[in-house]
């Protein structure tokens, strides 16, 4: 198992030689050896959301094995379901079929483990890579149990982001496996639960995986299927992942997606996967890195802007309360002396922070003007209602 990444990397190197001349996009890092290998195509993990039957997994695997970019077969054996009484995976029987699919196609396999019992069975049936699901990574007790169960194996472990956008929780999971002696670790970005409706099933928040890889230097695989939740967004999201220098893609594929027992809406056929991969543009590593750095910084700007908006809304709210108070107590809205003093203080403080007086004057004049208008409006409203 120790040699898994090396084998993968060698395989990748020979593929790369075949594609000589194509633009090279990405590197896939072996965490174990810290060797970086140029890839002309992303490392693709494909396969059904769930292993459902022997025919389903074998037929899917055989079709996927025809696609050169597909380097690994995924298949869920134990499925974490939101509601009870849904299909929860085939369990041990599914592992027998998954191993058979590997024997027939030569594709290494990957599955999700959530308990030490899952670990024991997955190892018994020769699964090559284990991944930790988003619902498990949120629970440090579960992650620790899995790390303890894997101590001494050094099997590759791919760690999905936790459902919540909590970078430290994700980093903490890596640390637990590292402390248990596991060296072949990679990250899977599958998007985050978000407080607003978005076109995605799980909002990508690209800046979080980017920051993770900057902090931990681990390979990053983008699970576009669980980010999108539908087939329509897959192509654009896979392209975005590559543009941000993701090292690989995880894409759910089923021989008959509409009949899938789990995640039917987001699964595609192996033929559709082939087409999707053919439509991807691979960028130079340098431009990927530029995009990645910019995306991280843009994400930060978006967060700051959103904080600014919240602060402005809160300020207007307090300003309205002052308006009500002034009305009740017959105080004039504008108290020019107080305002001039505040503005002068802000300009001085701003200058100490490297901000130009012109900027501070413009911003605070605009805020003050809006406050006065709001307070004036409150006065009028009160008068009208009398
Ligand atoms: C899956 O990969 O099928 C899965 C359940 O993913 P996640 O843990 O990202 O929800
Ligand atoms: Mn799924």
mmCIF file of C-alpha atoms and ligand atoms in Angstrom:
data_model
loop_
_atom_site.group_PDB
_atom_site.id
_atom_site.type_symbol
_atom_site.label_atom_id
_atom_site.label_comp_id
_atom_site.label_asym_id
_atom_site.label_seq_id
_atom_site.Cartn_x
_atom_site.Cartn_y
_atom_site.Cartn_z
ATOM 1 C CA UNK A 1 0.000 0.000 0.000
ATOM 2 C CA UNK A 2 2.922 2.288 0.737
ATOM 3 C CA UNK A 3 3.714 2.121 -2.933
ATOM 4 C CA UNK A 4 0.316 3.159 -4.095
ATOM 5 C CA UNK A 5 1.133 6.797 -4.779
ATOM 6 C CA UNK A 6 4.382 5.858 -6.436
ATOM 7 C CA UNK A 7 2.548 3.419 -8.700
ATOM 8 C CA UNK A 8 -0.039 6.036 -9.468
ATOM 9 C CA UNK A 9 2.631 8.562 -10.241
ATOM 10 C CA UNK A 10 4.503 6.149 -12.546
ATOM 11 C CA UNK A 11 1.289 5.414 -14.377
ATOM 12 C CA UNK A 12 0.753 9.124 -14.749
ATOM 13 C CA UNK A 13 4.292 9.620 -16.049
ATOM 14 C CA UNK A 14 3.866 7.068 -18.808
ATOM 15 C CA UNK A 15 0.539 8.616 -19.782
ATOM 16 C CA UNK A 16 2.238 11.952 -19.825
ATOM 17 C CA UNK A 17 4.901 10.745 -22.212
ATOM 18 C CA UNK A 18 2.137 9.579 -24.558
ATOM 19 C CA UNK A 19 0.601 13.021 -24.506
ATOM 20 C CA UNK A 20 3.855 14.766 -25.209
ATOM 21 C CA UNK A 21 3.298 18.212 -26.680
ATOM 22 C CA UNK A 22 -0.036 18.841 -25.007
ATOM 23 C CA UNK A 23 -0.233 21.774 -22.695
ATOM 24 C CA UNK A 24 0.522 20.663 -19.176
ATOM 25 C CA UNK A 25 -1.732 21.856 -16.468
ATOM 26 C CA UNK A 26 -1.300 20.306 -13.119
ATOM 27 C CA UNK A 27 0.836 18.551 -10.677
ATOM 28 C CA UNK A 28 -0.190 15.680 -8.530
ATOM 29 C CA UNK A 29 1.888 15.565 -5.400
ATOM 30 C CA UNK A 30 2.881 12.479 -3.596
ATOM 31 C CA UNK A 31 2.688 13.593 -0.021
ATOM 32 C CA UNK A 32 4.811 10.637 0.914
ATOM 33 C CA UNK A 33 7.793 11.432 -1.248
ATOM 34 C CA UNK A 34 6.991 15.094 -1.781
ATOM 35 C CA UNK A 35 7.629 14.559 -5.464
ATOM 36 C CA UNK A 36 5.702 16.723 -7.882
ATOM 37 C CA UNK A 37 4.679 15.240 -11.175
ATOM 38 C CA UNK A 38 3.445 17.274 -14.095
ATOM 39 C CA UNK A 39 0.102 16.076 -15.404
ATOM 40 C CA UNK A 40 -1.270 16.877 -18.797
ATOM 41 C CA UNK A 41 -4.725 15.788 -17.671
ATOM 42 C CA UNK A 42 -6.342 15.814 -14.249
ATOM 43 C CA UNK A 43 -6.417 12.722 -12.053
ATOM 44 C CA UNK A 44 -10.007 11.519 -12.399
ATOM 45 C CA UNK A 45 -11.832 9.332 -9.898
ATOM 46 C CA UNK A 46 -15.153 8.166 -11.326
ATOM 47 C CA UNK A 47 -17.833 5.657 -10.423
ATOM 48 C CA UNK A 48 -21.294 5.436 -8.985
ATOM 49 C CA UNK A 49 -22.494 7.194 -5.876
ATOM 50 C CA UNK A 50 -23.414 3.724 -4.529
ATOM 51 C CA UNK A 51 -22.451 0.199 -5.453
ATOM 52 C CA UNK A 52 -25.930 -1.204 -6.118
ATOM 53 C CA UNK A 53 -25.483 -4.576 -7.817
ATOM 54 C CA UNK A 54 -22.748 -6.702 -9.362
ATOM 55 C CA UNK A 55 -23.969 -5.913 -12.897
ATOM 56 C CA UNK A 56 -24.186 -2.182 -12.223
ATOM 57 C CA UNK A 57 -20.658 -1.788 -10.814
ATOM 58 C CA UNK A 58 -18.985 -4.119 -13.334
ATOM 59 C CA UNK A 59 -20.688 -2.509 -16.354
ATOM 60 C CA UNK A 60 -19.891 0.991 -15.070
ATOM 61 C CA UNK A 61 -16.261 0.068 -14.307
ATOM 62 C CA UNK A 62 -15.743 -1.540 -17.717
ATOM 63 C CA UNK A 63 -16.990 1.548 -19.529
ATOM 64 C CA UNK A 64 -14.901 3.847 -17.321
ATOM 65 C CA UNK A 65 -11.755 1.775 -17.875
ATOM 66 C CA UNK A 66 -11.939 2.801 -21.557
ATOM 67 C CA UNK A 67 -11.396 6.461 -20.616
ATOM 68 C CA UNK A 68 -7.652 7.144 -20.199
ATOM 69 C CA UNK A 69 -8.105 10.005 -17.722
ATOM 70 C CA UNK A 70 -10.021 7.758 -15.300
ATOM 71 C CA UNK A 71 -7.409 6.464 -12.857
ATOM 72 C CA UNK A 72 -9.620 5.185 -10.056
ATOM 73 C CA UNK A 73 -13.065 3.645 -9.491
ATOM 74 C CA UNK A 74 -15.229 5.026 -6.690
ATOM 75 C CA UNK A 75 -18.251 3.281 -5.202
ATOM 76 C CA UNK A 76 -20.150 3.977 -1.992
ATOM 77 C CA UNK A 77 -20.698 0.893 0.180
ATOM 78 C CA UNK A 78 -22.194 2.533 3.297
ATOM 79 C CA UNK A 79 -24.290 5.577 2.468
ATOM 80 C CA UNK A 80 -24.886 8.364 4.989
ATOM 81 C CA UNK A 81 -28.536 9.320 4.344
ATOM 82 C CA UNK A 82 -30.296 12.384 5.643
ATOM 83 C CA UNK A 83 -33.544 10.524 6.401
ATOM 84 C CA UNK A 84 -34.075 6.962 7.678
ATOM 85 C CA UNK A 85 -35.538 4.225 5.471
ATOM 86 C CA UNK A 86 -33.603 5.356 2.374
ATOM 87 C CA UNK A 87 -31.140 3.014 0.613
ATOM 88 C CA UNK A 88 -28.103 2.816 2.907
ATOM 89 C CA UNK A 89 -25.701 0.872 0.700
ATOM 90 C CA UNK A 90 -25.037 -2.846 0.144
ATOM 91 C CA UNK A 91 -22.383 -3.203 2.855
ATOM 92 C CA UNK A 92 -20.036 -6.215 2.755
ATOM 93 C CA UNK A 93 -21.747 -7.734 -0.311
ATOM 94 C CA UNK A 94 -20.950 -4.518 -2.229
ATOM 95 C CA UNK A 95 -17.268 -4.878 -1.336
ATOM 96 C CA UNK A 96 -17.181 -8.298 -3.003
ATOM 97 C CA UNK A 97 -18.529 -6.718 -6.227
ATOM 98 C CA UNK A 98 -16.187 -3.726 -5.993
ATOM 99 C CA UNK A 99 -13.196 -6.074 -5.690
ATOM 100 C CA UNK A 100 -14.478 -8.007 -8.688
ATOM 101 C CA UNK A 101 -14.740 -4.757 -10.700
ATOM 102 C CA UNK A 102 -11.108 -4.013 -9.821
ATOM 103 C CA UNK A 103 -10.013 -7.485 -10.912
ATOM 104 C CA UNK A 104 -11.840 -7.170 -14.223
ATOM 105 C CA UNK A 105 -10.653 -3.674 -15.130
ATOM 106 C CA UNK A 106 -7.394 -3.111 -13.247
ATOM 107 C CA UNK A 107 -8.767 0.157 -11.844
ATOM 108 C CA UNK A 108 -7.807 0.796 -8.207
ATOM 109 C CA UNK A 109 -10.840 1.385 -5.987
ATOM 110 C CA UNK A 110 -11.953 3.971 -3.430
ATOM 111 C CA UNK A 111 -14.787 3.966 -0.930
ATOM 112 C CA UNK A 112 -16.057 5.968 2.042
ATOM 113 C CA UNK A 113 -15.480 4.705 5.574
ATOM 114 C CA UNK A 114 -17.224 6.162 8.599
ATOM 115 C CA UNK A 115 -16.573 3.626 11.396
ATOM 116 C CA UNK A 116 -13.738 1.283 12.468
ATOM 117 C CA UNK A 117 -15.916 -1.651 11.274
ATOM 118 C CA UNK A 118 -16.036 -0.113 7.790
ATOM 119 C CA UNK A 119 -12.241 0.257 7.873
ATOM 120 C CA UNK A 120 -11.760 -3.380 8.806
ATOM 121 C CA UNK A 121 -14.026 -4.616 6.006
ATOM 122 C CA UNK A 122 -12.650 -2.211 3.360
ATOM 123 C CA UNK A 123 -9.108 -3.426 4.112
ATOM 124 C CA UNK A 124 -10.234 -7.064 4.068
ATOM 125 C CA UNK A 125 -11.675 -6.598 0.556
ATOM 126 C CA UNK A 126 -8.563 -4.766 -0.727
ATOM 127 C CA UNK A 127 -10.003 -1.300 -1.313
ATOM 128 C CA UNK A 128 -7.030 0.848 -2.396
ATOM 129 C CA UNK A 129 -8.041 4.287 -1.133
ATOM 130 C CA UNK A 130 -10.388 5.230 1.703
ATOM 131 C CA UNK A 131 -12.150 8.533 1.861
ATOM 132 C CA UNK A 132 -13.713 10.187 4.878
ATOM 133 C CA UNK A 133 -17.110 11.709 4.121
ATOM 134 C CA UNK A 134 -18.183 15.288 4.766
ATOM 135 C CA UNK A 135 -20.602 14.244 7.503
ATOM 136 C CA UNK A 136 -17.894 12.291 9.331
ATOM 137 C CA UNK A 137 -15.206 14.978 9.150
ATOM 138 C CA UNK A 138 -17.402 17.307 11.238
ATOM 139 C CA UNK A 139 -17.034 14.941 14.206
ATOM 140 C CA UNK A 140 -13.545 14.819 15.776
ATOM 141 C CA UNK A 141 -14.481 11.708 17.821
ATOM 142 C CA UNK A 142 -15.288 9.780 14.632
ATOM 143 C CA UNK A 143 -12.196 11.065 12.839
ATOM 144 C CA UNK A 144 -10.002 10.005 15.778
ATOM 145 C CA UNK A 145 -11.579 6.526 15.828
ATOM 146 C CA UNK A 146 -10.843 6.132 12.114
ATOM 147 C CA UNK A 147 -7.279 7.386 12.518
ATOM 148 C CA UNK A 148 -6.764 4.878 15.352
ATOM 149 C CA UNK A 149 -8.264 2.069 13.263
ATOM 150 C CA UNK A 150 -5.849 2.874 10.422
ATOM 151 C CA UNK A 151 -2.708 3.226 12.551
ATOM 152 C CA UNK A 152 0.072 1.121 11.052
ATOM 153 C CA UNK A 153 -1.483 0.702 7.577
ATOM 154 C CA UNK A 154 -0.430 3.817 5.632
ATOM 155 C CA UNK A 155 -3.221 3.302 3.130
ATOM 156 C CA UNK A 156 -3.995 6.511 1.150
ATOM 157 C CA UNK A 157 -6.767 8.473 2.892
ATOM 158 C CA UNK A 158 -8.644 11.229 1.085
ATOM 159 C CA UNK A 159 -10.349 13.661 3.447
ATOM 160 C CA UNK A 160 -13.458 15.492 2.281
ATOM 161 C CA UNK A 161 -14.157 18.968 3.586
ATOM 162 C CA UNK A 162 -16.579 19.054 6.525
ATOM 163 C CA UNK A 163 -20.161 20.048 5.645
ATOM 164 C CA UNK A 164 -19.669 23.352 7.486
ATOM 165 C CA UNK A 165 -17.203 25.910 6.085
ATOM 166 C CA UNK A 166 -14.741 25.393 8.929
ATOM 167 C CA UNK A 167 -11.146 25.308 7.701
ATOM 168 C CA UNK A 168 -9.694 24.393 11.107
ATOM 169 C CA UNK A 169 -11.963 21.369 11.408
ATOM 170 C CA UNK A 170 -10.709 20.158 8.017
ATOM 171 C CA UNK A 171 -7.070 20.814 8.986
ATOM 172 C CA UNK A 172 -7.688 19.039 12.322
ATOM 173 C CA UNK A 173 -8.774 15.880 10.498
ATOM 174 C CA UNK A 174 -5.494 15.874 8.526
ATOM 175 C CA UNK A 175 -3.552 16.300 11.759
ATOM 176 C CA UNK A 176 -5.338 13.341 13.398
ATOM 177 C CA UNK A 177 -4.388 11.027 10.499
ATOM 178 C CA UNK A 178 -0.847 12.416 10.346
ATOM 179 C CA UNK A 179 -0.405 11.772 14.071
ATOM 180 C CA UNK A 180 -1.578 8.197 13.525
ATOM 181 C CA UNK A 181 1.322 7.795 11.074
ATOM 182 C CA UNK A 182 -0.631 8.055 7.807
ATOM 183 C CA UNK A 183 1.428 9.851 5.188
ATOM 184 C CA UNK A 184 -0.592 9.450 1.983
ATOM 185 C CA UNK A 185 -3.248 12.074 2.502
ATOM 186 C CA UNK A 186 -5.184 14.134 -0.030
ATOM 187 C CA UNK A 187 -8.081 16.596 0.208
ATOM 188 C CA UNK A 188 -11.431 16.318 -1.541
ATOM 189 C CA UNK A 189 -13.373 19.558 -1.956
ATOM 190 C CA UNK A 190 -17.124 18.834 -2.176
ATOM 191 C CA UNK A 191 -18.582 22.229 -1.302
ATOM 192 C CA UNK A 192 -20.262 23.521 1.858
ATOM 193 C CA UNK A 193 -23.718 23.850 3.347
ATOM 194 C CA UNK A 194 -24.741 27.464 2.858
ATOM 195 C CA UNK A 195 -27.323 29.638 4.579
ATOM 196 C CA UNK A 196 -28.803 30.910 1.312
ATOM 197 C CA UNK A 197 -30.306 29.128 -1.723
ATOM 198 C CA UNK A 198 -27.671 28.872 -4.485
ATOM 199 C CA UNK A 199 -27.597 27.075 -7.857
ATOM 200 C CA UNK A 200 -25.263 24.540 -6.239
ATOM 201 C CA UNK A 201 -26.161 21.656 -3.941
ATOM 202 C CA UNK A 202 -23.112 22.595 -1.863
ATOM 203 C CA UNK A 203 -21.642 26.050 -2.273
ATOM 204 C CA UNK A 204 -18.023 25.799 -3.498
ATOM 205 C CA UNK A 205 -16.373 28.648 -1.501
ATOM 206 C CA UNK A 206 -13.216 28.017 -3.539
ATOM 207 C CA UNK A 207 -11.068 30.108 -1.220
ATOM 208 C CA UNK A 208 -11.339 27.477 1.552
ATOM 209 C CA UNK A 209 -9.724 24.537 -0.336
ATOM 210 C CA UNK A 210 -7.184 26.958 -1.788
ATOM 211 C CA UNK A 211 -6.208 28.067 1.712
ATOM 212 C CA UNK A 212 -6.099 24.439 2.881
ATOM 213 C CA UNK A 213 -3.610 23.479 0.173
ATOM 214 C CA UNK A 214 -1.530 26.554 0.923
ATOM 215 C CA UNK A 215 -1.394 25.541 4.574
ATOM 216 C CA UNK A 216 -0.933 21.783 4.183
ATOM 217 C CA UNK A 217 0.622 21.173 0.759
ATOM 218 C CA UNK A 218 -1.615 18.196 -0.004
ATOM 219 C CA UNK A 219 -3.063 17.193 -3.392
ATOM 220 C CA UNK A 220 -6.551 18.567 -3.978
ATOM 221 C CA UNK A 221 -9.323 16.698 -5.769
ATOM 222 C CA UNK A 222 -12.576 18.481 -6.609
ATOM 223 C CA UNK A 223 -15.752 16.429 -6.214
ATOM 224 C CA UNK A 224 -17.778 18.378 -8.739
ATOM 225 C CA UNK A 225 -20.787 16.027 -8.438
ATOM 226 C CA UNK A 226 -21.520 16.866 -4.802
ATOM 227 C CA UNK A 227 -20.781 20.559 -5.368
ATOM 228 C CA UNK A 228 -23.239 20.776 -8.282
ATOM 229 C CA UNK A 229 -26.003 18.346 -7.319
ATOM 230 C CA UNK A 230 -27.126 18.337 -10.967
ATOM 231 C CA UNK A 231 -25.684 17.420 -14.366
ATOM 232 C CA UNK A 232 -25.978 20.852 -15.945
ATOM 233 C CA UNK A 233 -23.351 22.623 -13.820
ATOM 234 C CA UNK A 234 -20.741 19.830 -13.977
ATOM 235 C CA UNK A 235 -18.841 20.999 -17.065
ATOM 236 C CA UNK A 236 -18.384 24.610 -15.943
ATOM 237 C CA UNK A 237 -17.533 23.587 -12.388
ATOM 238 C CA UNK A 238 -14.938 21.047 -13.540
ATOM 239 C CA UNK A 239 -13.366 23.768 -15.706
ATOM 240 C CA UNK A 240 -13.343 26.178 -12.789
ATOM 241 C CA UNK A 241 -11.639 23.524 -10.616
ATOM 242 C CA UNK A 242 -8.907 23.071 -13.237
ATOM 243 C CA UNK A 243 -8.512 26.822 -13.664
ATOM 244 C CA UNK A 244 -7.871 27.031 -9.931
ATOM 245 C CA UNK A 245 -5.200 24.339 -10.235
ATOM 246 C CA UNK A 246 -7.084 21.457 -8.688
ATOM 247 C CA UNK A 247 -5.057 18.252 -9.019
ATOM 248 C CA UNK A 248 -7.956 16.004 -9.867
ATOM 249 C CA UNK A 249 -11.690 15.506 -10.206
ATOM 250 C CA UNK A 250 -14.157 13.143 -8.585
ATOM 251 C CA UNK A 251 -17.236 12.645 -10.754
ATOM 252 C CA UNK A 252 -20.141 10.298 -10.053
ATOM 253 C CA UNK A 253 -20.850 8.023 -13.028
ATOM 254 C CA UNK A 254 -23.490 5.334 -13.398
ATOM 255 C CA UNK A 255 -24.275 3.025 -16.281
ATOM 256 C CA UNK A 256 -27.932 4.108 -15.983
ATOM 257 C CA UNK A 257 -27.995 7.357 -13.953
ATOM 258 C CA UNK A 258 -31.767 7.874 -13.999
ATOM 259 C CA UNK A 259 -32.221 4.527 -12.252
ATOM 260 C CA UNK A 260 -29.563 5.221 -9.586
ATOM 261 C CA UNK A 261 -30.614 4.471 -5.998
ATOM 262 C CA UNK A 262 -28.768 7.534 -4.668
ATOM 263 C CA UNK A 263 -27.907 10.936 -6.164
ATOM 264 C CA UNK A 264 -29.587 10.139 -9.502
ATOM 265 C CA UNK A 265 -29.850 13.810 -10.526
ATOM 266 C CA UNK A 266 -26.108 14.455 -10.454
ATOM 267 C CA UNK A 267 -24.787 11.214 -11.987
ATOM 268 C CA UNK A 268 -23.773 10.929 -15.633
ATOM 269 C CA UNK A 269 -23.011 8.013 -17.957
ATOM 270 C CA UNK A 270 -19.421 7.038 -18.773
ATOM 271 C CA UNK A 271 -20.033 8.392 -22.318
ATOM 272 C CA UNK A 272 -21.084 11.748 -20.913
ATOM 273 C CA UNK A 273 -17.980 11.757 -18.720
ATOM 274 C CA UNK A 274 -15.802 11.163 -21.767
ATOM 275 C CA UNK A 275 -17.437 14.101 -23.498
ATOM 276 C CA UNK A 276 -17.096 16.314 -20.431
ATOM 277 C CA UNK A 277 -13.386 15.534 -20.118
ATOM 278 C CA UNK A 278 -12.898 16.154 -23.850
ATOM 279 C CA UNK A 279 -14.417 19.633 -23.491
ATOM 280 C CA UNK A 280 -12.080 20.723 -20.698
ATOM 281 C CA UNK A 281 -9.345 23.233 -21.391
ATOM 282 C CA UNK A 282 -6.081 22.594 -19.626
ATOM 283 C CA UNK A 283 -4.216 25.691 -18.661
ATOM 284 C CA UNK A 284 -0.531 26.141 -18.084
ATOM 285 C CA UNK A 285 0.519 25.519 -14.524
ATOM 286 C CA UNK A 286 1.633 29.113 -14.249
ATOM 287 C CA UNK A 287 -1.727 30.543 -15.281
ATOM 288 C CA UNK A 288 -3.454 28.038 -12.974
ATOM 289 C CA UNK A 289 -1.411 29.325 -10.083
ATOM 290 C CA UNK A 290 -2.153 32.936 -10.995
ATOM 291 C CA UNK A 291 -5.894 32.117 -11.107
ATOM 292 C CA UNK A 292 -5.649 30.220 -7.829
ATOM 293 C CA UNK A 293 -3.875 33.049 -6.029
ATOM 294 C CA UNK A 294 -6.325 35.577 -7.456
ATOM 295 C CA UNK A 295 -9.324 33.439 -6.524
ATOM 296 C CA UNK A 296 -8.063 33.245 -2.937
ATOM 297 C CA UNK A 297 -7.630 37.023 -2.783
ATOM 298 C CA UNK A 298 -10.984 37.671 -4.504
ATOM 299 C CA UNK A 299 -12.640 35.397 -1.961
ATOM 300 C CA UNK A 300 -11.122 37.505 0.801
ATOM 301 C CA UNK A 301 -12.376 40.718 -0.850
ATOM 302 C CA UNK A 302 -15.873 39.191 -1.097
ATOM 303 C CA UNK A 303 -15.811 38.343 2.610
ATOM 304 C CA UNK A 304 -14.633 41.835 3.532
ATOM 305 C CA UNK A 305 -17.287 43.470 1.312
ATOM 306 C CA UNK A 306 -19.950 41.356 2.929
ATOM 307 C CA UNK A 307 -18.712 42.460 6.388
ATOM 308 C CA UNK A 308 -18.739 46.094 5.224
ATOM 309 C CA UNK A 309 -22.358 45.714 4.066
ATOM 310 C CA UNK A 310 -23.394 44.190 7.371
ATOM 311 C CA UNK A 311 -21.643 46.995 9.262
ATOM 312 C CA UNK A 312 -23.336 49.639 7.103
ATOM 313 C CA UNK A 313 -26.740 48.049 7.698
ATOM 314 C CA UNK A 314 -26.094 47.961 11.449
ATOM 315 C CA UNK A 315 -24.931 51.572 11.433
ATOM 316 C CA UNK A 316 -28.082 52.666 9.604
ATOM 317 C CA UNK A 317 -30.173 50.772 12.134
ATOM 318 C CA UNK A 318 -28.539 52.583 15.078
ATOM 319 C CA UNK A 319 -28.848 55.867 13.191
ATOM 320 C CA UNK A 320 -32.601 55.229 12.794
ATOM 321 C CA UNK A 321 -32.893 54.602 16.542
ATOM 322 C CA UNK A 322 -31.170 57.954 17.148
ATOM 323 C CA UNK A 323 -33.686 59.548 14.752
ATOM 324 C CA UNK A 324 -36.571 58.147 16.803
ATOM 325 C CA UNK A 325 -34.970 59.419 19.996
ATOM 326 C CA UNK A 326 -34.386 62.898 18.591
ATOM 327 C CA UNK A 327 -37.990 63.053 17.418
ATOM 328 C CA UNK A 328 -39.351 62.109 20.843
ATOM 329 C CA UNK A 329 -37.099 64.637 22.553
ATOM 330 C CA UNK A 330 -37.390 67.436 20.014
ATOM 331 C CA UNK A 331 -33.689 67.551 19.117
ATOM 332 C CA UNK A 332 -32.592 68.741 15.644
ATOM 333 C CA UNK A 333 -31.370 66.054 13.251
ATOM 334 C CA UNK A 334 -28.062 67.608 12.216
ATOM 335 C CA UNK A 335 -25.602 68.584 14.905
ATOM 336 C CA UNK A 336 -22.850 70.022 12.762
ATOM 337 C CA UNK A 337 -20.211 70.579 15.442
ATOM 338 C CA UNK A 338 -20.326 66.982 16.609
ATOM 339 C CA UNK A 339 -20.103 65.710 13.027
ATOM 340 C CA UNK A 340 -17.103 67.912 12.110
ATOM 341 C CA UNK A 341 -15.205 66.627 15.131
ATOM 342 C CA UNK A 342 -16.015 62.982 14.310
ATOM 343 C CA UNK A 343 -14.914 63.395 10.700
ATOM 344 C CA UNK A 344 -11.626 65.047 11.715
ATOM 345 C CA UNK A 345 -10.949 62.153 14.138
ATOM 346 C CA UNK A 346 -11.676 59.584 11.401
ATOM 347 C CA UNK A 347 -9.364 61.329 8.947
ATOM 348 C CA UNK A 348 -6.557 61.348 11.523
ATOM 349 C CA UNK A 349 -7.068 57.687 12.465
ATOM 350 C CA UNK A 350 -7.359 56.732 8.778
ATOM 351 C CA UNK A 351 -4.059 58.452 8.003
ATOM 352 C CA UNK A 352 -2.362 56.439 10.745
ATOM 353 C CA UNK A 353 -3.692 53.317 8.978
ATOM 354 C CA UNK A 354 -2.364 54.463 5.585
ATOM 355 C CA UNK A 355 -5.759 55.586 4.224
ATOM 356 C CA UNK A 356 -5.973 58.831 2.271
ATOM 357 C CA UNK A 357 -7.987 61.771 3.732
ATOM 358 C CA UNK A 358 -9.853 62.005 0.390
ATOM 359 C CA UNK A 359 -11.107 58.425 0.741
ATOM 360 C CA UNK A 360 -12.127 58.872 4.385
ATOM 361 C CA UNK A 361 -13.896 62.151 3.651
ATOM 362 C CA UNK A 362 -15.791 60.680 0.686
ATOM 363 C CA UNK A 363 -16.832 57.482 2.467
ATOM 364 C CA UNK A 364 -17.938 59.124 5.716
ATOM 365 C CA UNK A 365 -19.655 62.070 3.999
ATOM 366 C CA UNK A 366 -21.706 59.554 2.004
ATOM 367 C CA UNK A 367 -22.530 57.513 5.124
ATOM 368 C CA UNK A 368 -23.415 60.642 7.089
ATOM 369 C CA UNK A 369 -25.608 61.958 4.278
ATOM 370 C CA UNK A 370 -27.508 58.660 4.123
ATOM 371 C CA UNK A 371 -27.980 58.750 7.925
ATOM 372 C CA UNK A 372 -29.382 62.274 7.821
ATOM 373 C CA UNK A 373 -31.780 61.291 5.056
ATOM 374 C CA UNK A 374 -32.968 58.286 7.053
ATOM 375 C CA UNK A 375 -33.468 60.384 10.195
ATOM 376 C CA UNK A 376 -35.256 63.112 8.223
ATOM 377 C CA UNK A 377 -37.543 60.454 6.798
ATOM 378 C CA UNK A 378 -38.342 59.204 10.300
ATOM 379 C CA UNK A 379 -39.315 62.751 11.409
ATOM 380 C CA UNK A 380 -41.633 63.167 8.401
ATOM 381 C CA UNK A 381 -43.221 59.760 8.869
ATOM 382 C CA UNK A 382 -43.983 60.521 12.498
ATOM 383 C CA UNK A 383 -45.489 63.884 11.595
ATOM 384 C CA UNK A 384 -47.642 62.312 8.864
ATOM 385 C CA UNK A 385 -49.021 59.721 11.231
ATOM 386 C CA UNK A 386 -50.118 62.355 13.800
HETATM 387 C C1 LIG B 1 -20.444 10.557 -1.665
HETATM 388 O O1 LIG B 1 -19.311 10.769 -2.094
HETATM 389 O O2 LIG B 1 -21.276 9.832 -2.233
HETATM 390 C C2 LIG B 1 -20.871 11.286 -0.439
HETATM 391 C C3 LIG B 1 -21.811 10.831 0.366
HETATM 392 O O3 LIG B 1 -20.227 12.439 -0.324
HETATM 393 P P1 LIG B 1 -20.187 13.573 0.841
HETATM 394 O O4 LIG B 1 -19.570 12.933 2.038
HETATM 395 O O5 LIG B 1 -19.323 14.604 0.188
HETATM 396 O O6 LIG B 1 -21.599 14.039 1.048
HETATM 397 MN MN1 LIG B 2 -23.230 10.702 -3.871
#
